[in-house]
mmCIF file with all atom_site columns, C-alpha atoms in Angstrom:
data_model
loop_
_atom_site.group_PDB
_atom_site.id
_atom_site.type_symbol
_atom_site.label_atom_id
_atom_site.label_alt_id
_atom_site.label_comp_id
_atom_site.label_asym_id
_atom_site.label_entity_id
_atom_site.label_seq_id
_atom_site.pdbx_PDB_ins_code
_atom_site.Cartn_x
_atom_site.Cartn_y
_atom_site.Cartn_z
_atom_site.occupancy
_atom_site.B_iso_or_equiv
_atom_site.pdbx_formal_charge
_atom_site.auth_seq_id
_atom_site.auth_comp_id
_atom_site.auth_asym_id
_atom_site.auth_atom_id
_atom_site.pdbx_PDB_model_num
ATOM 1   C CA . UNK B 1 1   ? 11.987 151.477 -182.537 1.00 0.00 ? 1   UNK B CA 1
ATOM 2   C CA . UNK B 1 2   ? 15.073 149.549 -182.701 1.00 0.00 ? 2   UNK B CA 1
ATOM 3   C CA . UNK B 1 3   ? 16.757 147.095 -180.505 1.00 0.00 ? 3   UNK B CA 1
ATOM 4   C CA . UNK B 1 4   ? 17.411 143.654 -179.325 1.00 0.00 ? 4   UNK B CA 1
ATOM 5   C CA . UNK B 1 5   ? 14.428 142.211 -177.383 1.00 0.00 ? 5   UNK B CA 1
ATOM 6   C CA . UNK B 1 6   ? 14.592 139.074 -174.413 1.00 0.00 ? 6   UNK B CA 1
ATOM 7   C CA . UNK B 1 7   ? 12.011 137.227 -173.291 1.00 0.00 ? 7   UNK B CA 1
ATOM 8   C CA . UNK B 1 8   ? 11.133 136.350 -170.774 1.00 0.00 ? 8   UNK B CA 1
ATOM 9   C CA . UNK B 1 9   ? 12.770 138.531 -168.063 1.00 0.00 ? 9   UNK B CA 1
ATOM 10  C CA . UNK B 1 10  ? 12.295 135.901 -165.271 1.00 0.00 ? 10  UNK B CA 1
ATOM 11  C CA . UNK B 1 11  ? 11.970 132.001 -165.769 1.00 0.00 ? 11  UNK B CA 1
ATOM 12  C CA . UNK B 1 12  ? 11.808 129.506 -163.089 1.00 0.00 ? 12  UNK B CA 1
ATOM 13  C CA . UNK B 1 13  ? 12.475 125.768 -164.573 1.00 0.00 ? 13  UNK B CA 1
ATOM 14  C CA . UNK B 1 14  ? 12.809 122.432 -162.628 1.00 0.00 ? 14  UNK B CA 1
ATOM 15  C CA . UNK B 1 15  ? 15.165 120.362 -162.330 1.00 0.00 ? 15  UNK B CA 1
ATOM 16  C CA . UNK B 1 16  ? 15.750 118.038 -165.464 1.00 0.00 ? 16  UNK B CA 1
ATOM 17  C CA . UNK B 1 17  ? 13.463 120.549 -167.910 1.00 0.00 ? 17  UNK B CA 1
ATOM 18  C CA . UNK B 1 18  ? 14.768 122.299 -170.452 1.00 0.00 ? 18  UNK B CA 1
ATOM 19  C CA . UNK B 1 19  ? 13.760 125.913 -171.406 1.00 0.00 ? 19  UNK B CA 1
ATOM 20  C CA . UNK B 1 20  ? 14.174 128.069 -174.099 1.00 0.00 ? 20  UNK B CA 1
ATOM 21  C CA . UNK B 1 21  ? 14.916 132.002 -173.880 1.00 0.00 ? 21  UNK B CA 1
ATOM 22  C CA . UNK B 1 22  ? 14.323 134.234 -176.794 1.00 0.00 ? 22  UNK B CA 1
ATOM 23  C CA . UNK B 1 23  ? 16.268 136.851 -178.729 1.00 0.00 ? 23  UNK B CA 1
ATOM 24  C CA . UNK B 1 24  ? 14.850 138.843 -181.082 1.00 0.00 ? 24  UNK B CA 1
ATOM 25  C CA . UNK B 1 25  ? 16.629 141.993 -183.041 1.00 0.00 ? 25  UNK B CA 1
ATOM 26  C CA . UNK B 1 26  ? 15.603 144.124 -185.349 1.00 0.00 ? 26  UNK B CA 1
ATOM 27  C CA . UNK B 1 27  ? 18.763 146.504 -185.989 1.00 0.00 ? 27  UNK B CA 1
ATOM 28  C CA . UNK B 1 28  ? 19.778 144.269 -189.387 1.00 0.00 ? 28  UNK B CA 1
ATOM 29  C CA . UNK B 1 29  ? 22.474 142.842 -187.279 1.00 0.00 ? 29  UNK B CA 1
ATOM 30  C CA . UNK B 1 30  ? 24.461 139.691 -188.449 1.00 0.00 ? 30  UNK B CA 1
ATOM 31  C CA . UNK B 1 31  ? 26.288 138.618 -185.999 1.00 0.00 ? 31  UNK B CA 1
ATOM 32  C CA . UNK B 1 32  ? 24.524 137.611 -182.590 1.00 0.00 ? 32  UNK B CA 1
ATOM 33  C CA . UNK B 1 33  ? 25.871 136.320 -179.343 1.00 0.00 ? 33  UNK B CA 1
ATOM 34  C CA . UNK B 1 34  ? 24.757 134.796 -175.991 1.00 0.00 ? 34  UNK B CA 1
ATOM 35  C CA . UNK B 1 35  ? 26.475 135.427 -172.412 1.00 0.00 ? 35  UNK B CA 1
ATOM 36  C CA . UNK B 1 36  ? 26.374 133.970 -169.250 1.00 0.00 ? 36  UNK B CA 1
ATOM 37  C CA . UNK B 1 37  ? 26.450 136.778 -166.632 1.00 0.00 ? 37  UNK B CA 1
ATOM 38  C CA . UNK B 1 38  ? 27.547 135.095 -162.658 1.00 0.00 ? 38  UNK B CA 1
ATOM 39  C CA . UNK B 1 39  ? 28.830 137.636 -159.522 1.00 0.00 ? 39  UNK B CA 1
ATOM 40  C CA . UNK B 1 40  ? 32.293 138.101 -159.797 1.00 0.00 ? 40  UNK B CA 1
ATOM 41  C CA . UNK B 1 41  ? 32.445 136.486 -163.328 1.00 0.00 ? 41  UNK B CA 1
ATOM 42  C CA . UNK B 1 42  ? 31.477 139.156 -166.355 1.00 0.00 ? 42  UNK B CA 1
ATOM 43  C CA . UNK B 1 43  ? 30.714 138.111 -169.129 1.00 0.00 ? 43  UNK B CA 1
ATOM 44  C CA . UNK B 1 44  ? 31.521 134.492 -170.423 1.00 0.00 ? 44  UNK B CA 1
ATOM 45  C CA . UNK B 1 45  ? 30.379 133.891 -174.332 1.00 0.00 ? 45  UNK B CA 1
ATOM 46  C CA . UNK B 1 46  ? 28.035 130.383 -174.728 1.00 0.00 ? 46  UNK B CA 1
ATOM 47  C CA . UNK B 1 47  ? 27.418 130.630 -178.374 1.00 0.00 ? 47  UNK B CA 1
ATOM 48  C CA . UNK B 1 48  ? 27.664 132.674 -181.330 1.00 0.00 ? 48  UNK B CA 1
ATOM 49  C CA . UNK B 1 49  ? 26.586 133.213 -184.694 1.00 0.00 ? 49  UNK B CA 1
ATOM 50  C CA . UNK B 1 50  ? 28.173 135.674 -188.181 1.00 0.00 ? 50  UNK B CA 1
ATOM 51  C CA . UNK B 1 51  ? 25.148 134.484 -189.931 1.00 0.00 ? 51  UNK B CA 1
ATOM 52  C CA . UNK B 1 52  ? 22.559 132.590 -190.546 1.00 0.00 ? 52  UNK B CA 1
ATOM 53  C CA . UNK B 1 53  ? 22.204 128.811 -190.485 1.00 0.00 ? 53  UNK B CA 1
ATOM 54  C CA . UNK B 1 54  ? 25.920 129.126 -188.691 1.00 0.00 ? 54  UNK B CA 1
ATOM 55  C CA . UNK B 1 55  ? 26.490 129.088 -185.552 1.00 0.00 ? 55  UNK B CA 1
ATOM 56  C CA . UNK B 1 56  ? 29.889 128.646 -182.957 1.00 0.00 ? 56  UNK B CA 1
ATOM 57  C CA . UNK B 1 57  ? 30.667 127.521 -179.604 1.00 0.00 ? 57  UNK B CA 1
ATOM 58  C CA . UNK B 1 58  ? 32.028 129.939 -177.474 1.00 0.00 ? 58  UNK B CA 1
ATOM 59  C CA . UNK B 1 59  ? 33.700 129.358 -173.652 1.00 0.00 ? 59  UNK B CA 1
ATOM 60  C CA . UNK B 1 60  ? 30.623 127.612 -171.662 1.00 0.00 ? 60  UNK B CA 1
ATOM 61  C CA . UNK B 1 61  ? 28.991 125.940 -174.442 1.00 0.00 ? 61  UNK B CA 1
ATOM 62  C CA . UNK B 1 62  ? 28.016 122.433 -172.564 1.00 0.00 ? 62  UNK B CA 1
ATOM 63  C CA . UNK B 1 63  ? 24.594 122.376 -171.225 1.00 0.00 ? 63  UNK B CA 1
ATOM 64  C CA . UNK B 1 64  ? 23.437 124.512 -173.923 1.00 0.00 ? 64  UNK B CA 1
ATOM 65  C CA . UNK B 1 65  ? 21.993 124.508 -177.507 1.00 0.00 ? 65  UNK B CA 1
ATOM 66  C CA . UNK B 1 66  ? 21.177 127.327 -179.938 1.00 0.00 ? 66  UNK B CA 1
ATOM 67  C CA . UNK B 1 67  ? 19.803 127.701 -183.618 1.00 0.00 ? 67  UNK B CA 1
ATOM 68  C CA . UNK B 1 68  ? 19.801 130.687 -186.370 1.00 0.00 ? 68  UNK B CA 1
ATOM 69  C CA . UNK B 1 69  ? 17.316 130.149 -188.776 1.00 0.00 ? 69  UNK B CA 1
ATOM 70  C CA . UNK B 1 70  ? 16.471 133.577 -189.100 1.00 0.00 ? 70  UNK B CA 1
ATOM 71  C CA . UNK B 1 71  ? 18.581 137.013 -189.159 1.00 0.00 ? 71  UNK B CA 1
ATOM 72  C CA . UNK B 1 72  ? 16.380 138.368 -186.373 1.00 0.00 ? 72  UNK B CA 1
ATOM 73  C CA . UNK B 1 73  ? 16.266 135.886 -183.554 1.00 0.00 ? 73  UNK B CA 1
ATOM 74  C CA . UNK B 1 74  ? 18.915 133.545 -182.030 1.00 0.00 ? 74  UNK B CA 1
ATOM 75  C CA . UNK B 1 75  ? 17.300 131.863 -179.222 1.00 0.00 ? 75  UNK B CA 1
ATOM 76  C CA . UNK B 1 76  ? 19.400 130.062 -176.639 1.00 0.00 ? 76  UNK B CA 1
ATOM 77  C CA . UNK B 1 77  ? 18.138 126.714 -175.165 1.00 0.00 ? 77  UNK B CA 1
ATOM 78  C CA . UNK B 1 78  ? 19.410 125.776 -171.486 1.00 0.00 ? 78  UNK B CA 1
ATOM 79  C CA . UNK B 1 79  ? 19.461 122.303 -171.437 1.00 0.00 ? 79  UNK B CA 1
ATOM 80  C CA . UNK B 1 80  ? 19.005 119.662 -168.540 1.00 0.00 ? 80  UNK B CA 1
ATOM 81  C CA . UNK B 1 81  ? 22.818 118.683 -168.708 1.00 0.00 ? 81  UNK B CA 1
ATOM 82  C CA . UNK B 1 82  ? 23.760 122.211 -167.635 1.00 0.00 ? 82  UNK B CA 1
ATOM 83  C CA . UNK B 1 83  ? 24.947 121.647 -164.695 1.00 0.00 ? 83  UNK B CA 1
ATOM 84  C CA . UNK B 1 84  ? 24.548 125.263 -162.619 1.00 0.00 ? 84  UNK B CA 1
ATOM 85  C CA . UNK B 1 85  ? 22.056 126.834 -164.938 1.00 0.00 ? 85  UNK B CA 1
ATOM 86  C CA . UNK B 1 86  ? 20.828 129.611 -162.571 1.00 0.00 ? 86  UNK B CA 1
ATOM 87  C CA . UNK B 1 87  ? 22.003 132.648 -164.460 1.00 0.00 ? 87  UNK B CA 1
ATOM 88  C CA . UNK B 1 88  ? 21.903 135.959 -166.176 1.00 0.00 ? 88  UNK B CA 1
ATOM 89  C CA . UNK B 1 89  ? 21.418 135.772 -169.505 1.00 0.00 ? 89  UNK B CA 1
ATOM 90  C CA . UNK B 1 90  ? 22.527 138.536 -172.069 1.00 0.00 ? 90  UNK B CA 1
ATOM 91  C CA . UNK B 1 91  ? 21.944 138.140 -176.102 1.00 0.00 ? 91  UNK B CA 1
ATOM 92  C CA . UNK B 1 92  ? 24.128 140.560 -177.905 1.00 0.00 ? 92  UNK B CA 1
ATOM 93  C CA . UNK B 1 93  ? 24.150 141.595 -181.793 1.00 0.00 ? 93  UNK B CA 1
ATOM 94  C CA . UNK B 1 94  ? 26.412 143.681 -183.777 1.00 0.00 ? 94  UNK B CA 1
ATOM 95  C CA . UNK B 1 95  ? 27.352 144.042 -187.424 1.00 0.00 ? 95  UNK B CA 1
ATOM 96  C CA . UNK B 1 96  ? 28.917 141.443 -189.121 1.00 0.00 ? 96  UNK B CA 1
ATOM 97  C CA . UNK B 1 97  ? 32.560 142.086 -189.565 1.00 0.00 ? 97  UNK B CA 1
ATOM 98  C CA . UNK B 1 98  ? 32.962 144.977 -187.509 1.00 0.00 ? 98  UNK B CA 1
ATOM 99  C CA . UNK B 1 99  ? 35.578 143.938 -184.885 1.00 0.00 ? 99  UNK B CA 1
ATOM 100 C CA . UNK B 1 100 ? 35.196 147.239 -183.270 1.00 0.00 ? 100 UNK B CA 1
ATOM 101 C CA . UNK B 1 101 ? 32.137 147.920 -183.939 1.00 0.00 ? 101 UNK B CA 1
ATOM 102 C CA . UNK B 1 102 ? 29.421 148.420 -180.649 1.00 0.00 ? 102 UNK B CA 1
ATOM 103 C CA . UNK B 1 103 ? 27.898 145.340 -178.883 1.00 0.00 ? 103 UNK B CA 1
ATOM 104 C CA . UNK B 1 104 ? 24.463 145.787 -178.140 1.00 0.00 ? 104 UNK B CA 1
ATOM 105 C CA . UNK B 1 105 ? 22.787 144.113 -175.494 1.00 0.00 ? 105 UNK B CA 1
ATOM 106 C CA . UNK B 1 106 ? 19.148 143.462 -174.151 1.00 0.00 ? 106 UNK B CA 1
ATOM 107 C CA . UNK B 1 107 ? 17.699 143.493 -171.652 1.00 0.00 ? 107 UNK B CA 1
ATOM 108 C CA . UNK B 1 108 ? 18.448 140.079 -170.395 1.00 0.00 ? 108 UNK B CA 1
ATOM 109 C CA . UNK B 1 109 ? 16.617 136.601 -168.903 1.00 0.00 ? 109 UNK B CA 1
ATOM 110 C CA . UNK B 1 110 ? 16.939 135.819 -165.393 1.00 0.00 ? 110 UNK B CA 1
ATOM 111 C CA . UNK B 1 111 ? 16.998 132.150 -165.101 1.00 0.00 ? 111 UNK B CA 1
ATOM 112 C CA . UNK B 1 112 ? 16.400 130.388 -161.851 1.00 0.00 ? 112 UNK B CA 1
ATOM 113 C CA . UNK B 1 113 ? 16.401 126.697 -161.585 1.00 0.00 ? 113 UNK B CA 1
ATOM 114 C CA . UNK B 1 114 ? 14.233 125.427 -158.423 1.00 0.00 ? 114 UNK B CA 1
ATOM 115 C CA . UNK R 2 1   ? 42.944 132.794 -176.356 1.00 0.00 ? 1   UNK R CA 1
ATOM 116 C CA . UNK R 2 2   ? 42.710 135.765 -174.785 1.00 0.00 ? 2   UNK R CA 1
ATOM 117 C CA . UNK R 2 3   ? 42.802 136.538 -171.650 1.00 0.00 ? 3   UNK R CA 1
ATOM 118 C CA . UNK R 2 4   ? 41.258 139.854 -169.743 1.00 0.00 ? 4   UNK R CA 1
ATOM 119 C CA . UNK R 2 5   ? 42.093 140.323 -166.053 1.00 0.00 ? 5   UNK R CA 1
ATOM 120 C CA . UNK R 2 6   ? 40.341 144.045 -164.465 1.00 0.00 ? 6   UNK R CA 1
ATOM 121 C CA . UNK R 2 7   ? 40.924 145.634 -161.692 1.00 0.00 ? 7   UNK R CA 1
ATOM 122 C CA . UNK R 2 8   ? 40.189 146.260 -158.502 1.00 0.00 ? 8   UNK R CA 1
ATOM 123 C CA . UNK R 2 9   ? 36.856 144.193 -158.621 1.00 0.00 ? 9   UNK R CA 1
ATOM 124 C CA . UNK R 2 10  ? 35.331 147.357 -155.985 1.00 0.00 ? 10  UNK R CA 1
ATOM 125 C CA . UNK R 2 11  ? 35.915 150.938 -156.096 1.00 0.00 ? 11  UNK R CA 1
ATOM 126 C CA . UNK R 2 12  ? 34.522 153.489 -153.726 1.00 0.00 ? 12  UNK R CA 1
ATOM 127 C CA . UNK R 2 13  ? 35.024 157.327 -154.162 1.00 0.00 ? 13  UNK R CA 1
ATOM 128 C CA . UNK R 2 14  ? 33.572 160.457 -152.433 1.00 0.00 ? 14  UNK R CA 1
ATOM 129 C CA . UNK R 2 15  ? 31.079 162.760 -154.981 1.00 0.00 ? 15  UNK R CA 1
ATOM 130 C CA . UNK R 2 16  ? 33.740 164.555 -157.213 1.00 0.00 ? 16  UNK R CA 1
ATOM 131 C CA . UNK R 2 17  ? 37.009 162.384 -156.428 1.00 0.00 ? 17  UNK R CA 1
ATOM 132 C CA . UNK R 2 18  ? 38.197 160.297 -159.702 1.00 0.00 ? 18  UNK R CA 1
ATOM 133 C CA . UNK R 2 19  ? 38.258 156.619 -159.996 1.00 0.00 ? 19  UNK R CA 1
ATOM 134 C CA . UNK R 2 20  ? 40.781 155.082 -162.061 1.00 0.00 ? 20  UNK R CA 1
ATOM 135 C CA . UNK R 2 21  ? 40.116 151.522 -163.430 1.00 0.00 ? 21  UNK R CA 1
ATOM 136 C CA . UNK R 2 22  ? 42.728 148.742 -164.887 1.00 0.00 ? 22  UNK R CA 1
ATOM 137 C CA . UNK R 2 23  ? 42.693 146.279 -167.256 1.00 0.00 ? 23  UNK R CA 1
ATOM 138 C CA . UNK R 2 24  ? 45.326 143.808 -168.826 1.00 0.00 ? 24  UNK R CA 1
ATOM 139 C CA . UNK R 2 25  ? 45.264 142.077 -172.002 1.00 0.00 ? 25  UNK R CA 1
ATOM 140 C CA . UNK R 2 26  ? 47.126 138.769 -173.044 1.00 0.00 ? 26  UNK R CA 1
ATOM 141 C CA . UNK R 2 27  ? 46.801 138.682 -177.065 1.00 0.00 ? 27  UNK R CA 1
ATOM 142 C CA . UNK R 2 28  ? 49.041 140.915 -178.791 1.00 0.00 ? 28  UNK R CA 1
ATOM 143 C CA . UNK R 2 29  ? 46.914 140.571 -181.737 1.00 0.00 ? 29  UNK R CA 1
ATOM 144 C CA . UNK R 2 30  ? 44.054 142.412 -179.483 1.00 0.00 ? 30  UNK R CA 1
ATOM 145 C CA . UNK R 2 31  ? 43.102 145.998 -181.315 1.00 0.00 ? 31  UNK R CA 1
ATOM 146 C CA . UNK R 2 32  ? 40.392 147.202 -179.921 1.00 0.00 ? 32  UNK R CA 1
ATOM 147 C CA . UNK R 2 33  ? 39.153 148.149 -175.933 1.00 0.00 ? 33  UNK R CA 1
ATOM 148 C CA . UNK R 2 34  ? 35.767 148.983 -175.184 1.00 0.00 ? 34  UNK R CA 1
ATOM 149 C CA . UNK R 2 35  ? 34.432 149.632 -171.352 1.00 0.00 ? 35  UNK R CA 1
ATOM 150 C CA . UNK R 2 36  ? 30.970 149.196 -171.037 1.00 0.00 ? 36  UNK R CA 1
ATOM 151 C CA . UNK R 2 37  ? 28.820 150.041 -168.471 1.00 0.00 ? 37  UNK R CA 1
ATOM 152 C CA . UNK R 2 38  ? 26.050 148.299 -166.362 1.00 0.00 ? 38  UNK R CA 1
ATOM 153 C CA . UNK R 2 39  ? 23.567 150.377 -164.192 1.00 0.00 ? 39  UNK R CA 1
ATOM 154 C CA . UNK R 2 40  ? 21.797 148.355 -161.621 1.00 0.00 ? 40  UNK R CA 1
ATOM 155 C CA . UNK R 2 41  ? 19.178 145.908 -163.441 1.00 0.00 ? 41  UNK R CA 1
ATOM 156 C CA . UNK R 2 42  ? 19.740 147.493 -166.894 1.00 0.00 ? 42  UNK R CA 1
ATOM 157 C CA . UNK R 2 43  ? 21.816 146.717 -169.656 1.00 0.00 ? 43  UNK R CA 1
ATOM 158 C CA . UNK R 2 44  ? 24.911 146.784 -170.830 1.00 0.00 ? 44  UNK R CA 1
ATOM 159 C CA . UNK R 2 45  ? 26.145 149.865 -172.569 1.00 0.00 ? 45  UNK R CA 1
ATOM 160 C CA . UNK R 2 46  ? 29.349 151.150 -174.793 1.00 0.00 ? 46  UNK R CA 1
ATOM 161 C CA . UNK R 2 47  ? 30.435 154.489 -172.921 1.00 0.00 ? 47  UNK R CA 1
ATOM 162 C CA . UNK R 2 48  ? 33.639 154.733 -174.681 1.00 0.00 ? 48  UNK R CA 1
ATOM 163 C CA . UNK R 2 49  ? 36.246 152.655 -176.739 1.00 0.00 ? 49  UNK R CA 1
ATOM 164 C CA . UNK R 2 50  ? 40.282 153.215 -178.195 1.00 0.00 ? 50  UNK R CA 1
ATOM 165 C CA . UNK R 2 51  ? 42.003 151.062 -180.936 1.00 0.00 ? 51  UNK R CA 1
ATOM 166 C CA . UNK R 2 52  ? 45.771 150.358 -180.533 1.00 0.00 ? 52  UNK R CA 1
ATOM 167 C CA . UNK R 2 53  ? 46.516 152.602 -183.125 1.00 0.00 ? 53  UNK R CA 1
ATOM 168 C CA . UNK R 2 54  ? 46.063 155.947 -180.742 1.00 0.00 ? 54  UNK R CA 1
ATOM 169 C CA . UNK R 2 55  ? 47.009 156.395 -176.948 1.00 0.00 ? 55  UNK R CA 1
ATOM 170 C CA . UNK R 2 56  ? 44.447 157.914 -175.061 1.00 0.00 ? 56  UNK R CA 1
ATOM 171 C CA . UNK R 2 57  ? 41.024 158.707 -175.807 1.00 0.00 ? 57  UNK R CA 1
ATOM 172 C CA . UNK R 2 58  ? 38.500 161.414 -173.918 1.00 0.00 ? 58  UNK R CA 1
ATOM 173 C CA . UNK R 2 59  ? 34.875 162.110 -173.792 1.00 0.00 ? 59  UNK R CA 1
ATOM 174 C CA . UNK R 2 60  ? 33.505 164.877 -171.437 1.00 0.00 ? 60  UNK R CA 1
ATOM 175 C CA . UNK R 2 61  ? 34.636 163.578 -167.453 1.00 0.00 ? 61  UNK R CA 1
ATOM 176 C CA . UNK R 2 62  ? 35.828 159.673 -168.920 1.00 0.00 ? 62  UNK R CA 1
ATOM 177 C CA . UNK R 2 63  ? 38.652 159.040 -170.693 1.00 0.00 ? 63  UNK R CA 1
ATOM 178 C CA . UNK R 2 64  ? 40.669 155.529 -171.637 1.00 0.00 ? 64  UNK R CA 1
ATOM 179 C CA . UNK R 2 65  ? 44.521 154.950 -172.060 1.00 0.00 ? 65  UNK R CA 1
ATOM 180 C CA . UNK R 2 66  ? 46.232 152.479 -173.294 1.00 0.00 ? 66  UNK R CA 1
ATOM 181 C CA . UNK R 2 67  ? 49.769 151.118 -173.346 1.00 0.00 ? 67  UNK R CA 1
ATOM 182 C CA . UNK R 2 68  ? 50.204 148.424 -175.911 1.00 0.00 ? 68  UNK R CA 1
ATOM 183 C CA . UNK R 2 69  ? 53.903 147.537 -175.078 1.00 0.00 ? 69  UNK R CA 1
ATOM 184 C CA . UNK R 2 70  ? 52.723 146.069 -171.014 1.00 0.00 ? 70  UNK R CA 1
ATOM 185 C CA . UNK R 2 71  ? 48.921 145.282 -172.804 1.00 0.00 ? 71  UNK R CA 1
ATOM 186 C CA . UNK R 2 72  ? 47.298 147.430 -170.284 1.00 0.00 ? 72  UNK R CA 1
ATOM 187 C CA . UNK R 2 73  ? 44.739 149.882 -170.596 1.00 0.00 ? 73  UNK R CA 1
ATOM 188 C CA . UNK R 2 74  ? 42.487 152.252 -167.860 1.00 0.00 ? 74  UNK R CA 1
ATOM 189 C CA . UNK R 2 75  ? 39.391 153.540 -167.686 1.00 0.00 ? 75  UNK R CA 1
ATOM 190 C CA . UNK R 2 76  ? 39.675 156.607 -166.089 1.00 0.00 ? 76  UNK R CA 1
ATOM 191 C CA . UNK R 2 77  ? 36.758 159.207 -164.727 1.00 0.00 ? 77  UNK R CA 1
ATOM 192 C CA . UNK R 2 78  ? 37.192 162.679 -163.191 1.00 0.00 ? 78  UNK R CA 1
ATOM 193 C CA . UNK R 2 79  ? 34.934 164.755 -161.172 1.00 0.00 ? 79  UNK R CA 1
ATOM 194 C CA . UNK R 2 80  ? 32.441 161.750 -160.384 1.00 0.00 ? 80  UNK R CA 1
ATOM 195 C CA . UNK R 2 81  ? 28.927 161.537 -159.775 1.00 0.00 ? 81  UNK R CA 1
ATOM 196 C CA . UNK R 2 82  ? 26.551 159.264 -157.747 1.00 0.00 ? 82  UNK R CA 1
ATOM 197 C CA . UNK R 2 83  ? 25.095 158.638 -161.175 1.00 0.00 ? 83  UNK R CA 1
ATOM 198 C CA . UNK R 2 84  ? 28.030 157.291 -162.775 1.00 0.00 ? 84  UNK R CA 1
ATOM 199 C CA . UNK R 2 85  ? 27.859 153.834 -159.421 1.00 0.00 ? 85  UNK R CA 1
ATOM 200 C CA . UNK R 2 86  ? 27.690 150.964 -162.089 1.00 0.00 ? 86  UNK R CA 1
ATOM 201 C CA . UNK R 2 87  ? 29.750 148.067 -162.905 1.00 0.00 ? 87  UNK R CA 1
ATOM 202 C CA . UNK R 2 88  ? 31.934 148.679 -165.359 1.00 0.00 ? 88  UNK R CA 1
ATOM 203 C CA . UNK R 2 89  ? 33.461 146.080 -167.781 1.00 0.00 ? 89  UNK R CA 1
ATOM 204 C CA . UNK R 2 90  ? 36.768 146.103 -169.951 1.00 0.00 ? 90  UNK R CA 1
ATOM 205 C CA . UNK R 2 91  ? 37.238 143.681 -173.294 1.00 0.00 ? 91  UNK R CA 1
ATOM 206 C CA . UNK R 2 92  ? 39.372 143.082 -175.926 1.00 0.00 ? 92  UNK R CA 1
ATOM 207 C CA . UNK R 2 93  ? 39.327 141.689 -179.289 1.00 0.00 ? 93  UNK R CA 1
ATOM 208 C CA . UNK R 2 94  ? 41.342 141.369 -182.515 1.00 0.00 ? 94  UNK R CA 1
ATOM 209 C CA . UNK R 2 95  ? 39.886 142.452 -185.918 1.00 0.00 ? 95  UNK R CA 1
ATOM 210 C CA . UNK R 2 96  ? 42.957 139.995 -187.393 1.00 0.00 ? 96  UNK R CA 1
ATOM 211 C CA . UNK R 2 97  ? 40.775 137.235 -186.266 1.00 0.00 ? 97  UNK R CA 1
ATOM 212 C CA . UNK R 2 98  ? 38.166 136.087 -188.322 1.00 0.00 ? 98  UNK R CA 1
ATOM 213 C CA . UNK R 2 99  ? 35.268 135.711 -185.081 1.00 0.00 ? 99  UNK R CA 1
ATOM 214 C CA . UNK R 2 100 ? 36.101 139.244 -183.775 1.00 0.00 ? 100 UNK R CA 1
ATOM 215 C CA . UNK R 2 101 ? 34.592 138.288 -180.324 1.00 0.00 ? 101 UNK R CA 1
ATOM 216 C CA . UNK R 2 102 ? 35.292 140.459 -177.050 1.00 0.00 ? 102 UNK R CA 1
ATOM 217 C CA . UNK R 2 103 ? 36.560 139.354 -174.272 1.00 0.00 ? 103 UNK R CA 1
ATOM 218 C CA . UNK R 2 104 ? 35.314 140.702 -171.400 1.00 0.00 ? 104 UNK R CA 1
ATOM 219 C CA . UNK R 2 105 ? 37.042 141.230 -168.126 1.00 0.00 ? 105 UNK R CA 1
ATOM 220 C CA . UNK R 2 106 ? 35.280 140.536 -164.613 1.00 0.00 ? 106 UNK R CA 1
ATOM 221 C CA . UNK R 2 107 ? 33.955 143.728 -163.760 1.00 0.00 ? 107 UNK R CA 1
ATOM 222 C CA . UNK R 2 108 ? 34.359 146.636 -161.346 1.00 0.00 ? 108 UNK R CA 1
ATOM 223 C CA . UNK R 2 109 ? 31.510 147.652 -159.215 1.00 0.00 ? 109 UNK R CA 1
ATOM 224 C CA . UNK R 2 110 ? 31.882 151.557 -158.566 1.00 0.00 ? 110 UNK R CA 1
ATOM 225 C CA . UNK R 2 111 ? 30.301 153.139 -155.644 1.00 0.00 ? 111 UNK R CA 1
ATOM 226 C CA . UNK R 2 112 ? 30.176 156.933 -155.641 1.00 0.00 ? 112 UNK R CA 1
ATOM 227 C CA . UNK R 2 113 ? 29.442 158.373 -152.233 1.00 0.00 ? 113 UNK R CA 1
ATOM 228 C CA . UNK R 2 114 ? 27.380 161.586 -152.287 1.00 0.00 ? 114 UNK R CA 1
#
């Protein structure tokens, strides 16, 4: 069953702790993306990667980090430097260079900072 | 960069009525305009898209129109049903720039009243 899988679905973190959200896809897509979703603010791009071992900052990259060591995986680390990390995080992927291609989303990870 | 504005933020219609959601964009280079539907607790999914070489596209009860001169595009849902209740996001991207990133609107929460 092809798709994009995010884990964990729910995560609680204490202030000052880093946390890593997992994103795995078996669609053979080159491009992967992380979005943050807050009520009334739509989907904002955190980081994206067009190819393995390369990634770029999106609109709200401060306080986040990513890696792209494998084509299938694009984990996102929410660091303690992120001032307001409580949010719903969505990972997505699509074919590289497919500017008009469908973006496939994972089911999301909801992070709550206590 | 691209700026996509979406209106209204919330919309309630009676079952069977039509619903219209409007978006404007700022970058004249944008040439691809998808619409995503996100049901409560689920991932966003592509429902229809349009490219800048056409003015209108229909798929059963949904249609999208594009006015390149005015830089706006709209989603039309006819004969609305309760299962149309969801958050709808418009987006825009340009295939002429390297990243081909999608820029999303802030979303419209549609409620269809039975």
